[in-house]
Short mmCIF file of C-alpha atoms in Angstrom, two decimals:
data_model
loop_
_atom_site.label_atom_id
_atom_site.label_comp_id
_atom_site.label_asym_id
_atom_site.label_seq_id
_atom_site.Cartn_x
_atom_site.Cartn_y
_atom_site.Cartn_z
CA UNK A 1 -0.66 39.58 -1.40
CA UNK A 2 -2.91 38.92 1.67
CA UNK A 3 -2.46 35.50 2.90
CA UNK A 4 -5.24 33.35 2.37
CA UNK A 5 -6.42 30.33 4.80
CA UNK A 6 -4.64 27.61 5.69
CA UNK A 7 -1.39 29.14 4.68
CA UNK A 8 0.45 28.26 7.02
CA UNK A 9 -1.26 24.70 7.05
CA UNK A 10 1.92 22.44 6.31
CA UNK A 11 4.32 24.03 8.35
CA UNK A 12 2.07 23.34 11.29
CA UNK A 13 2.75 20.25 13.86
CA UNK A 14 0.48 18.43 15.47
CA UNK A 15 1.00 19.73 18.86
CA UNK A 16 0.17 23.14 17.52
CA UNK A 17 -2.69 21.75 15.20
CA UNK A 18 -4.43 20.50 18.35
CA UNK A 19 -5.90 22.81 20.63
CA UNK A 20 -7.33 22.02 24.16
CA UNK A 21 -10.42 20.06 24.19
CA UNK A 22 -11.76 22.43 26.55
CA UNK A 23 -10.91 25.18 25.24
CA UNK A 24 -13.34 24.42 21.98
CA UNK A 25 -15.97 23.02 24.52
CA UNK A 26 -16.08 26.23 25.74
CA UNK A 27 -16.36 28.19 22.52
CA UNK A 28 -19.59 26.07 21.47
CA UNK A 29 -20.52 27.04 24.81
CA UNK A 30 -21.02 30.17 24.10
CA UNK A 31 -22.20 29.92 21.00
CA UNK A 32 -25.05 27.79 21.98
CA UNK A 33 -26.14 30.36 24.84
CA UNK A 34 -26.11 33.20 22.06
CA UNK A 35 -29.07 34.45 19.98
CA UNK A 36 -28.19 36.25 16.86
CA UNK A 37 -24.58 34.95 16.10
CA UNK A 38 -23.59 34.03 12.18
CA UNK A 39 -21.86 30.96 11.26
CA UNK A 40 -21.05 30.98 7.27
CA UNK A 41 -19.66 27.69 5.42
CA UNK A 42 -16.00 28.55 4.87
CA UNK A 43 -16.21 28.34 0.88
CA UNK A 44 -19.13 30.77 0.88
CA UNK A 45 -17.06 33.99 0.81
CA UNK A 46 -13.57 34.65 -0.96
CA UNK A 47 -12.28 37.21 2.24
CA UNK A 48 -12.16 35.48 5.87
CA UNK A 49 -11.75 38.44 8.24
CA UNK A 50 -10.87 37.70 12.26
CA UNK A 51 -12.79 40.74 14.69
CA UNK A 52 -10.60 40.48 17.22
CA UNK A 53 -11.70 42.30 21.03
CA UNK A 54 -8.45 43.01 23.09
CA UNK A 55 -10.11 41.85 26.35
CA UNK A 56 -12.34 38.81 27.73
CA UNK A 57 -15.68 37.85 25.88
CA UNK A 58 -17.16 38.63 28.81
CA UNK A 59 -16.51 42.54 28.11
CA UNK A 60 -16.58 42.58 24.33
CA UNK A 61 -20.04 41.53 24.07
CA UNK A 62 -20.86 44.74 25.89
CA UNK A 63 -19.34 46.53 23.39
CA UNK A 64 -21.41 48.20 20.52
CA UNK A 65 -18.65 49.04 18.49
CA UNK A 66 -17.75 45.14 17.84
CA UNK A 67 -21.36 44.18 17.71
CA UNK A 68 -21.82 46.49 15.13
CA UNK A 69 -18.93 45.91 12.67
CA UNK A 70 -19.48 42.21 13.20
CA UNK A 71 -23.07 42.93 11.59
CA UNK A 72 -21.79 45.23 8.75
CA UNK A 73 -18.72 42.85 7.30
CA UNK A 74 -21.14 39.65 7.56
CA UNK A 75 -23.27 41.14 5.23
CA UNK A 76 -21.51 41.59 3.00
CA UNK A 77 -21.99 38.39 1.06
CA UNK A 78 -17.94 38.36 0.29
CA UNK A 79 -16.84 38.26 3.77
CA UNK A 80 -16.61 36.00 6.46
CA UNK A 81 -16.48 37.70 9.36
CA UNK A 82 -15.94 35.75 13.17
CA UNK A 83 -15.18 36.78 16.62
CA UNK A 84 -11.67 36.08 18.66
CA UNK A 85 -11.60 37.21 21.87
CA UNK A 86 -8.28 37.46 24.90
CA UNK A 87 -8.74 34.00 26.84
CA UNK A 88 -9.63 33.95 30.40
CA UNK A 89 -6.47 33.92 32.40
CA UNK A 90 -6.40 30.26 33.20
CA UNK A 91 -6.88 29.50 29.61
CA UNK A 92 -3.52 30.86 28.61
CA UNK A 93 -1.38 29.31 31.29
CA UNK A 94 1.08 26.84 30.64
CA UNK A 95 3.04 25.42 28.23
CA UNK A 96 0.87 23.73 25.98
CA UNK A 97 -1.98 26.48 25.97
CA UNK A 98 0.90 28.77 24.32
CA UNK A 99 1.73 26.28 21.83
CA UNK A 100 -1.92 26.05 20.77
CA UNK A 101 -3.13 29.07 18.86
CA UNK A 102 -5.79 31.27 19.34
CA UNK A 103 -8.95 30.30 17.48
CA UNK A 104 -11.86 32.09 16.78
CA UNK A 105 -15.33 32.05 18.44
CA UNK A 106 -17.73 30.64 15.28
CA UNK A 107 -15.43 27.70 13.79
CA UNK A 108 -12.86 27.61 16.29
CA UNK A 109 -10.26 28.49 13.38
CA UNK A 110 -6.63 29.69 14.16
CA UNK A 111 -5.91 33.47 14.48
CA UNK A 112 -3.84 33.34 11.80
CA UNK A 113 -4.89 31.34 8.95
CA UNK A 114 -7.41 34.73 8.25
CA UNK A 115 -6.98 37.13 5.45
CA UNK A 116 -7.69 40.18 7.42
CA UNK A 117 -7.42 40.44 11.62
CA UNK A 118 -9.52 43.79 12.26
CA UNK A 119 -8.96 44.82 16.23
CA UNK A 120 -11.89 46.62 17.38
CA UNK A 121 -10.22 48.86 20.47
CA UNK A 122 -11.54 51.09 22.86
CA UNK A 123 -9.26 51.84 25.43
CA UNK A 124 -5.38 52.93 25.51
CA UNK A 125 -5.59 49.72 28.69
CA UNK A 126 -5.68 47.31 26.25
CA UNK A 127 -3.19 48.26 23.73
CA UNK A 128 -1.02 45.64 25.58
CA UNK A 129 -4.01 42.70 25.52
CA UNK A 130 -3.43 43.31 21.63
CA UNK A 131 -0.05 42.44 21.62
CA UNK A 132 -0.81 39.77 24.19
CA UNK A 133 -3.41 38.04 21.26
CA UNK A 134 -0.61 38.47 18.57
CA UNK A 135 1.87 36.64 20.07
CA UNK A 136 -0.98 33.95 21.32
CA UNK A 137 -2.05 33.72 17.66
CA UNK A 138 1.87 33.14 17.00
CA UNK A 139 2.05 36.26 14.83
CA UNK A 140 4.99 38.38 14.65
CA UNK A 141 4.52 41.28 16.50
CA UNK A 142 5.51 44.36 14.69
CA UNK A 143 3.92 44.66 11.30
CA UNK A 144 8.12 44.85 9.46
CA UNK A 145 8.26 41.87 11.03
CA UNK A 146 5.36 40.35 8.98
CA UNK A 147 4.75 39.52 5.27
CA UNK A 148 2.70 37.78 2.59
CA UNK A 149 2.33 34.42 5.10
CA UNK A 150 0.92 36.47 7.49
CA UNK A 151 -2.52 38.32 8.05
CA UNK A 152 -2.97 41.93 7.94
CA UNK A 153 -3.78 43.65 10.83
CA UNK A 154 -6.65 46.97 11.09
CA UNK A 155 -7.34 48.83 14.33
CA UNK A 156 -10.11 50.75 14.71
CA UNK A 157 -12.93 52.38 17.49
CA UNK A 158 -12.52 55.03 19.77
CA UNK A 159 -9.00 55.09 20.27
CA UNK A 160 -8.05 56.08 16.83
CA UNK A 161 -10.10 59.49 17.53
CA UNK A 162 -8.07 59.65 20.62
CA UNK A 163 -4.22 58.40 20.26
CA UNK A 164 -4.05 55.50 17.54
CA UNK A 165 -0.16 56.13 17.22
CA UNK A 166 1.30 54.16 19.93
CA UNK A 167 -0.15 50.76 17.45
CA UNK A 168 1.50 52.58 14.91
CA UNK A 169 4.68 50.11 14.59
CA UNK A 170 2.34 46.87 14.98
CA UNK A 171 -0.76 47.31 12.36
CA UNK A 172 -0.61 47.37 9.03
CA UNK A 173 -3.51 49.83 8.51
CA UNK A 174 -5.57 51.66 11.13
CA UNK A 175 -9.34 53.15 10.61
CA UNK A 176 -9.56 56.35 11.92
CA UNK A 177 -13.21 57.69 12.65
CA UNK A 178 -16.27 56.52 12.83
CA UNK A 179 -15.60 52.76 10.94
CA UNK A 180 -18.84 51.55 9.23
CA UNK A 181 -18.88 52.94 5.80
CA UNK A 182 -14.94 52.61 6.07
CA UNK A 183 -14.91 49.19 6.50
CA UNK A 184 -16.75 48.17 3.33
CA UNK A 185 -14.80 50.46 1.23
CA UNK A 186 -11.84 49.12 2.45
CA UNK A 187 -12.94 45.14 2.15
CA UNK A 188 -13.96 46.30 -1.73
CA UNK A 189 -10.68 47.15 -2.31
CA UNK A 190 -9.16 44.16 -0.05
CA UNK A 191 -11.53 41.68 -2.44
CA UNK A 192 -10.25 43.28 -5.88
CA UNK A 193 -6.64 43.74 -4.82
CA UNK A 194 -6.16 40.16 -3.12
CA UNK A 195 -3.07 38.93 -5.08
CA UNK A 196 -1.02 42.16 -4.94
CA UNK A 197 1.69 42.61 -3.19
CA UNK A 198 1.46 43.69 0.63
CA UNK A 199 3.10 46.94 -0.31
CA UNK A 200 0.84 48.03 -3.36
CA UNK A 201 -1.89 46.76 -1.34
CA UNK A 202 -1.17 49.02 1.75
CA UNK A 203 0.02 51.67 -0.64
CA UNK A 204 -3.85 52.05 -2.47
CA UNK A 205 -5.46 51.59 0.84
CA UNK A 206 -3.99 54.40 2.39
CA UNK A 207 -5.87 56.58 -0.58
CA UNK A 208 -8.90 55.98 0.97
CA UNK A 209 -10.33 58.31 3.34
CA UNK A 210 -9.77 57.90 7.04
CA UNK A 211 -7.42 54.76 6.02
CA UNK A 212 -4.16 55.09 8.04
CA UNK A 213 -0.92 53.33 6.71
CA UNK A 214 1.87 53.59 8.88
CA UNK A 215 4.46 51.79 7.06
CA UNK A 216 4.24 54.53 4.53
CA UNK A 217 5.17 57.63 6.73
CA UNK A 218 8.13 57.87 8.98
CA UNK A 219 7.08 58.69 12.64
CA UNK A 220 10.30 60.47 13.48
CA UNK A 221 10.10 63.15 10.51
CA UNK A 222 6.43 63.33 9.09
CA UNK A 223 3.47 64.66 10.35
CA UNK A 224 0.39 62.93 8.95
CA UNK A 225 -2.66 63.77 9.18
CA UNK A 226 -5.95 62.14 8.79
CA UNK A 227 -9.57 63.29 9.02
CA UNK A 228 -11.48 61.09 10.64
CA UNK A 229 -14.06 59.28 8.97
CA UNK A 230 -17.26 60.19 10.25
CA UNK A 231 -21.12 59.49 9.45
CA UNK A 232 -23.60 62.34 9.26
CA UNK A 233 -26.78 60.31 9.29
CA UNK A 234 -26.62 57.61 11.90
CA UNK A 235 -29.89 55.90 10.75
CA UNK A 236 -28.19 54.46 7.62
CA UNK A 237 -25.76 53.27 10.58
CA UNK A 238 -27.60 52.37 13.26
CA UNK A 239 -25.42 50.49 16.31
CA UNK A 240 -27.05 48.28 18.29
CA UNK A 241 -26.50 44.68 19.93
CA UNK A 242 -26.78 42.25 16.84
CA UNK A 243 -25.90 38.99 19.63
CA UNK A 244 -27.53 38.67 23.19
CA UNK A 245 -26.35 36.82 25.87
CA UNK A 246 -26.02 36.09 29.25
CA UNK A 247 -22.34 35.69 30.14
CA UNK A 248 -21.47 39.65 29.79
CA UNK A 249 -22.06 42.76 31.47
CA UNK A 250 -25.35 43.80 30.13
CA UNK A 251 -26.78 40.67 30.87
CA UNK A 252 -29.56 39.54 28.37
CA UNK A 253 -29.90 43.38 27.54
CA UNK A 254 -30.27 45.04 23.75
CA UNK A 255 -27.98 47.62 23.61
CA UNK A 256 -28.99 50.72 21.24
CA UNK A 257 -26.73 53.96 20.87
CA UNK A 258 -29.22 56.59 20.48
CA UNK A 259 -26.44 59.42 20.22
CA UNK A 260 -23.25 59.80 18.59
CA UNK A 261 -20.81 62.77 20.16
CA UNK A 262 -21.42 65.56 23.12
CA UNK A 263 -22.80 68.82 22.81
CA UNK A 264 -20.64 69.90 26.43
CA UNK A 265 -17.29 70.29 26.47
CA UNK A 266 -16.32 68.64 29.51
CA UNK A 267 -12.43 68.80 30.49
CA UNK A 268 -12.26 65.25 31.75
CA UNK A 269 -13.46 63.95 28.77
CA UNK A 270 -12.93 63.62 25.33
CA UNK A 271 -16.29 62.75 23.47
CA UNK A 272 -17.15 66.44 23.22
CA UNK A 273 -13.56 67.12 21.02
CA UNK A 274 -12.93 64.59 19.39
CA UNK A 275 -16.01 63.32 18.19
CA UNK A 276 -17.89 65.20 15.39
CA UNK A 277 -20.65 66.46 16.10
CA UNK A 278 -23.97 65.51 18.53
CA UNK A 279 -25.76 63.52 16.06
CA UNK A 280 -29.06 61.63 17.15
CA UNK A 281 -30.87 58.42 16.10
CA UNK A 282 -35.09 58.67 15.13
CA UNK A 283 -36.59 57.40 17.70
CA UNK A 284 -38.83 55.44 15.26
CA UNK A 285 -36.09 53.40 14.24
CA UNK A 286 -35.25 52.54 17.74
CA UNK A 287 -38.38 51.44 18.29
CA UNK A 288 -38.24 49.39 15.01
CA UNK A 289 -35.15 47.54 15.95
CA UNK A 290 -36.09 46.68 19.41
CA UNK A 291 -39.91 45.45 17.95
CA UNK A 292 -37.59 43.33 15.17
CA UNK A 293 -35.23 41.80 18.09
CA UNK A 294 -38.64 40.66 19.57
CA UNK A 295 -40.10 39.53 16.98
CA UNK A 296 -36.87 37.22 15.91
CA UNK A 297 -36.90 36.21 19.33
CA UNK A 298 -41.05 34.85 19.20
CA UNK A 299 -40.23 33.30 15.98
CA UNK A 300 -37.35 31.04 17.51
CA UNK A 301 -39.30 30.08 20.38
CA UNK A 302 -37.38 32.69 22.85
CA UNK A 303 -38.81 35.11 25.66
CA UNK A 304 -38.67 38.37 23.57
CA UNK A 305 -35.85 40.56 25.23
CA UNK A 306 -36.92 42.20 28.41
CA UNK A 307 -34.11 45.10 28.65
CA UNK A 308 -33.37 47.56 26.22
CA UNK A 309 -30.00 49.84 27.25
CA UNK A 310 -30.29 53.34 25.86
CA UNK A 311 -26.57 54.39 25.18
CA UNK A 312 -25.63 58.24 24.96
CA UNK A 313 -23.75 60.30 26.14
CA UNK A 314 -26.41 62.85 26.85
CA UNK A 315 -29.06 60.50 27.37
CA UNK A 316 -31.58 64.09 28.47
CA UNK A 317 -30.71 66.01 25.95
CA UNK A 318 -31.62 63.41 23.30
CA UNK A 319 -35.20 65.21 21.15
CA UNK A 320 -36.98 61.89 21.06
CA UNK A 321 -36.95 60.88 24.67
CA UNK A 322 -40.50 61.47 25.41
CA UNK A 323 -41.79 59.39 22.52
CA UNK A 324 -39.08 56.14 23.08
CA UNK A 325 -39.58 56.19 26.49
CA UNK A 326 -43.38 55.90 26.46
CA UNK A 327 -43.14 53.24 23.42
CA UNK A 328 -40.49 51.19 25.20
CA UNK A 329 -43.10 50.83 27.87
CA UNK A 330 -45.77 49.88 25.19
CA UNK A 331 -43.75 47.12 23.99
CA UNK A 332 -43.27 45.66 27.58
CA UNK A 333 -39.22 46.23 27.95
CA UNK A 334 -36.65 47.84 31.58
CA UNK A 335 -35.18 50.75 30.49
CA UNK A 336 -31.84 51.34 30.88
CA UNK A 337 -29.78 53.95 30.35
CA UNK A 338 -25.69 54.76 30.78
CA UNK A 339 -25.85 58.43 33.33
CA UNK A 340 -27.99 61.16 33.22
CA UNK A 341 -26.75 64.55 34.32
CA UNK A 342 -28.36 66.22 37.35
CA UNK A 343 -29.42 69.30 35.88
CA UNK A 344 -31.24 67.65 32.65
CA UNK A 345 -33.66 64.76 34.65
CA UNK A 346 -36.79 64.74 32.14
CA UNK A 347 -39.54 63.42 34.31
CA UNK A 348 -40.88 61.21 31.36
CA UNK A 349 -38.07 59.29 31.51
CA UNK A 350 -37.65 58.27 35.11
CA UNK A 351 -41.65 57.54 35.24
CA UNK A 352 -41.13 55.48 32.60
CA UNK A 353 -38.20 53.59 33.86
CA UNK A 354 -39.85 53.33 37.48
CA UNK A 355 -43.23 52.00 35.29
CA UNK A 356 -41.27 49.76 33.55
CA UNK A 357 -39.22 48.10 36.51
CA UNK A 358 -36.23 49.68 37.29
CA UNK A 359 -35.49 50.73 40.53
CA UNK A 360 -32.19 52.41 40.47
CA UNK A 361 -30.26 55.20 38.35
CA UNK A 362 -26.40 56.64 37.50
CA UNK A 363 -25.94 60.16 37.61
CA UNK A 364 -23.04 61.52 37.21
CA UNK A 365 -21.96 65.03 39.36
CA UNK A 366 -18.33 64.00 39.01
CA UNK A 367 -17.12 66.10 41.84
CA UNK A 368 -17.42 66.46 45.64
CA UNK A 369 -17.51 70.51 45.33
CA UNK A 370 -18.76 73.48 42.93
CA UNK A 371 -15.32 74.28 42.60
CA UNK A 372 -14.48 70.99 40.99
CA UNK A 373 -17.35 71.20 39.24
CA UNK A 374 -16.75 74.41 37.52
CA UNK A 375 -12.90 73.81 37.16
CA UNK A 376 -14.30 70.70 34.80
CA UNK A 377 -17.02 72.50 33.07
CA UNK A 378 -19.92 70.69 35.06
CA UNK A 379 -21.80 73.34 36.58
CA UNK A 380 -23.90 72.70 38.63
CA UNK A 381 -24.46 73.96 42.13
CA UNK A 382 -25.66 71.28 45.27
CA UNK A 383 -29.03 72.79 44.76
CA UNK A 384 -29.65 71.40 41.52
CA UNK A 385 -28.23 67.84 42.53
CA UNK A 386 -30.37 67.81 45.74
CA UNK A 387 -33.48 68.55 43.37
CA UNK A 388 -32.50 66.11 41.22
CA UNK A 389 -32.15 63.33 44.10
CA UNK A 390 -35.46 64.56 45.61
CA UNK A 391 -37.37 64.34 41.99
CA UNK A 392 -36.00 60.79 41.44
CA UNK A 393 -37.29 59.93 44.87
CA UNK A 394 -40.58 61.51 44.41
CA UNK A 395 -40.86 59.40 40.64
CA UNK A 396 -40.73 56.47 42.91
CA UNK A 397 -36.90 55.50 41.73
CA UNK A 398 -35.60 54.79 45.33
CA UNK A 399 -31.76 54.34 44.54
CA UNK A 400 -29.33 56.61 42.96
CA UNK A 401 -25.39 55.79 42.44
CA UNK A 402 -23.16 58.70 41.71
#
């Protein structure tokens, strides 16, 4: 069965129970400087699930991948869904911080009094900050290890396209693909099968598709494999920054992912294989979610957001670019976008951008030479790149960072 909360309640003593003043000081903290974060009464939903980012909140709230699932599984009116993120260094240092646990962002609730811990990853680099949040949680670390008392533990984002199988002996079940529709078939089961047994549980997850159940395949003799989940329409989907805030990267910035996948095949990187294919969000709807941000904002007494980051991976090759760029300078927003290649510059967009404020721009070359360039499937000759500096120049965009 999946542990519910306050399990492990009793067995608990008081040094544990009571965790640095500080430490919860900071937590409202950051609450109070957020707009958008959910906080659900405990009793209002039977499943309490932990979204756990292996690294500082400082980087997770840059990433769309948590911001989105934390939107999906809270509404869902079953689930409560909170944030945990890795402490700041000094947090975790001493004795007593490691006999405190770790406690989540919205109630400041240990790690592991949750049904469900879901670990939203994105790089192989923080494989070991996962670990590092299990054993700060006081969780055994490899899922044998674990049973009924214990949470289950999910891993997905981009690593589980990539090379999920080093995790393999510490989760319990790992989402493989794109994780949205995933996700809520996998908490429908999770609510009907509650009181099973952690084996039968595990054993009718893994018969859902793109659910990966280690435990039940031996990594020395089977070869399993899984199709990734993936979404065709990514307007039923749509990921974007649910929570703004200042104390991350993207400071006070919406975040939208207007693209999904490649269409190059570059050999440095692995979008354009692993990844289904280039699949792009209306530009409409992007529109519509950055007009509803503002208007939430007006109607709490807020500055409407001022920034709207355009994430893709092929920002100039995306069809609506024309149209979102001249609407997000209707509704008054920066415009900012991840890299643009040097041979696909649309002029619309960087007059747009320098109309709207910004004064610098990423592109990416990659490489110092043509040989490089070609070697990696970015072809492009120092002709083309010079153009492209001289056309940003002549928009009026005066700095460029490769």
């Amino acid at each position: 069965m999946i542990s519910p909360p306050g399990a492990n309640l009793l067995s608990r003593d008081t040094t544990t129970l009571s965790m640095n003043y500080n430490v919860r000081q900071i937590a409202r903290q950051k609450l109070h400087a957020e707009r958008g974060s959910i906080v659900k009464p405990a009793g209002q939903a039977r499943l309490h699930f932990a979204l756990a980012y292996p690294n500082t909140y400082f980087l997770g709230m840059s990433n769309l991948g948590l911001q989105t699932m934390y939107r999906v599984i809270n509404q869902r009116p079953d689930t409560v869904c909170e944030r945990v993120f890795l402490p700041d260094t000094a947090l975790v240092q001493g004795e007593n911080a490691r006999q405190a646990p770790l406690l989540s962002l919205e109630t400041q609730r240990p790690l592991r009094d949750y049904h469900l811990i879901g670990f939203s990853v994105s790089y192989e680099n923080d494989y070991l900050h996962l670990l590092q949040m299990l054993d700060l949680a006081h969780i055994p670390l490899l899922a044998a290890e674990r049973d009924e008392q214990h949470p289950l533990i999910l891993v997905g984002g981009a690593v589980t396209y990539i090379n999920p199988e080093p995790l393999a002996d510490f989760v319990d079940l790992m989402v493989i693909g794109d994780g949205e529709e995933s996700i809520n078939d996998y908490l429908d089961l999770a609510h009907d099968t509650l009181h099973q047994p952690r084996r039968e549980h595990l054993r009718q997850a893994a018969q859902l598709p793109g659910l990966y159940v280690p435990a039940l395949h031996s990594q020395v003799t089977e070869r399993v494999s899984i199709p990734p989940r993936k979404i065709t329409d990514l307007a039923q989907w749509p990921a974007y920054s649910s929570i703004l805030t200042d104390d991350t990267e993207f400071s006070g910035t919406m975040l939208v992912e207007i693209t999904r996948g490649c269409p190059f095949k570059c050999r440095f990187c692995t979008v354009g294989y692993v990844y289904p294919k280039f699949r792009q969000l209306p530009g409409d709807l992007v529109l519509h979610l950055v007009q509803a941000q503002q208007q939430r904002d007006r109607e709490s007494g807020l500055t409407p957001v001022g920034k709207v980051g355009l994430i893709s991976s092929a920002t100039g090759d995306y069809r609506d670019l024309a149209v979102l760029a001249g609407g997000l300078l209707d509704l008054g927003v920066a415009i900012g976008i991840s890299s643009l290649r040097m041979d696909r510059m649309p002029e619309v967009l960087i007059d747009c951008m320098v109309r709207s404020g910004v004064r610098s721009c990423t592109v990416a070359p990659e490489a110092g030479s043509e040989r490089l360039r070609e070697l990696i499937r970015k072809e492009m000759t120092e002709e083309v790149i010079l153009a492209g500096v001289d056309m940003l120049l002549a928009q009026g965009m005066p700095d460029s960072k490769l």
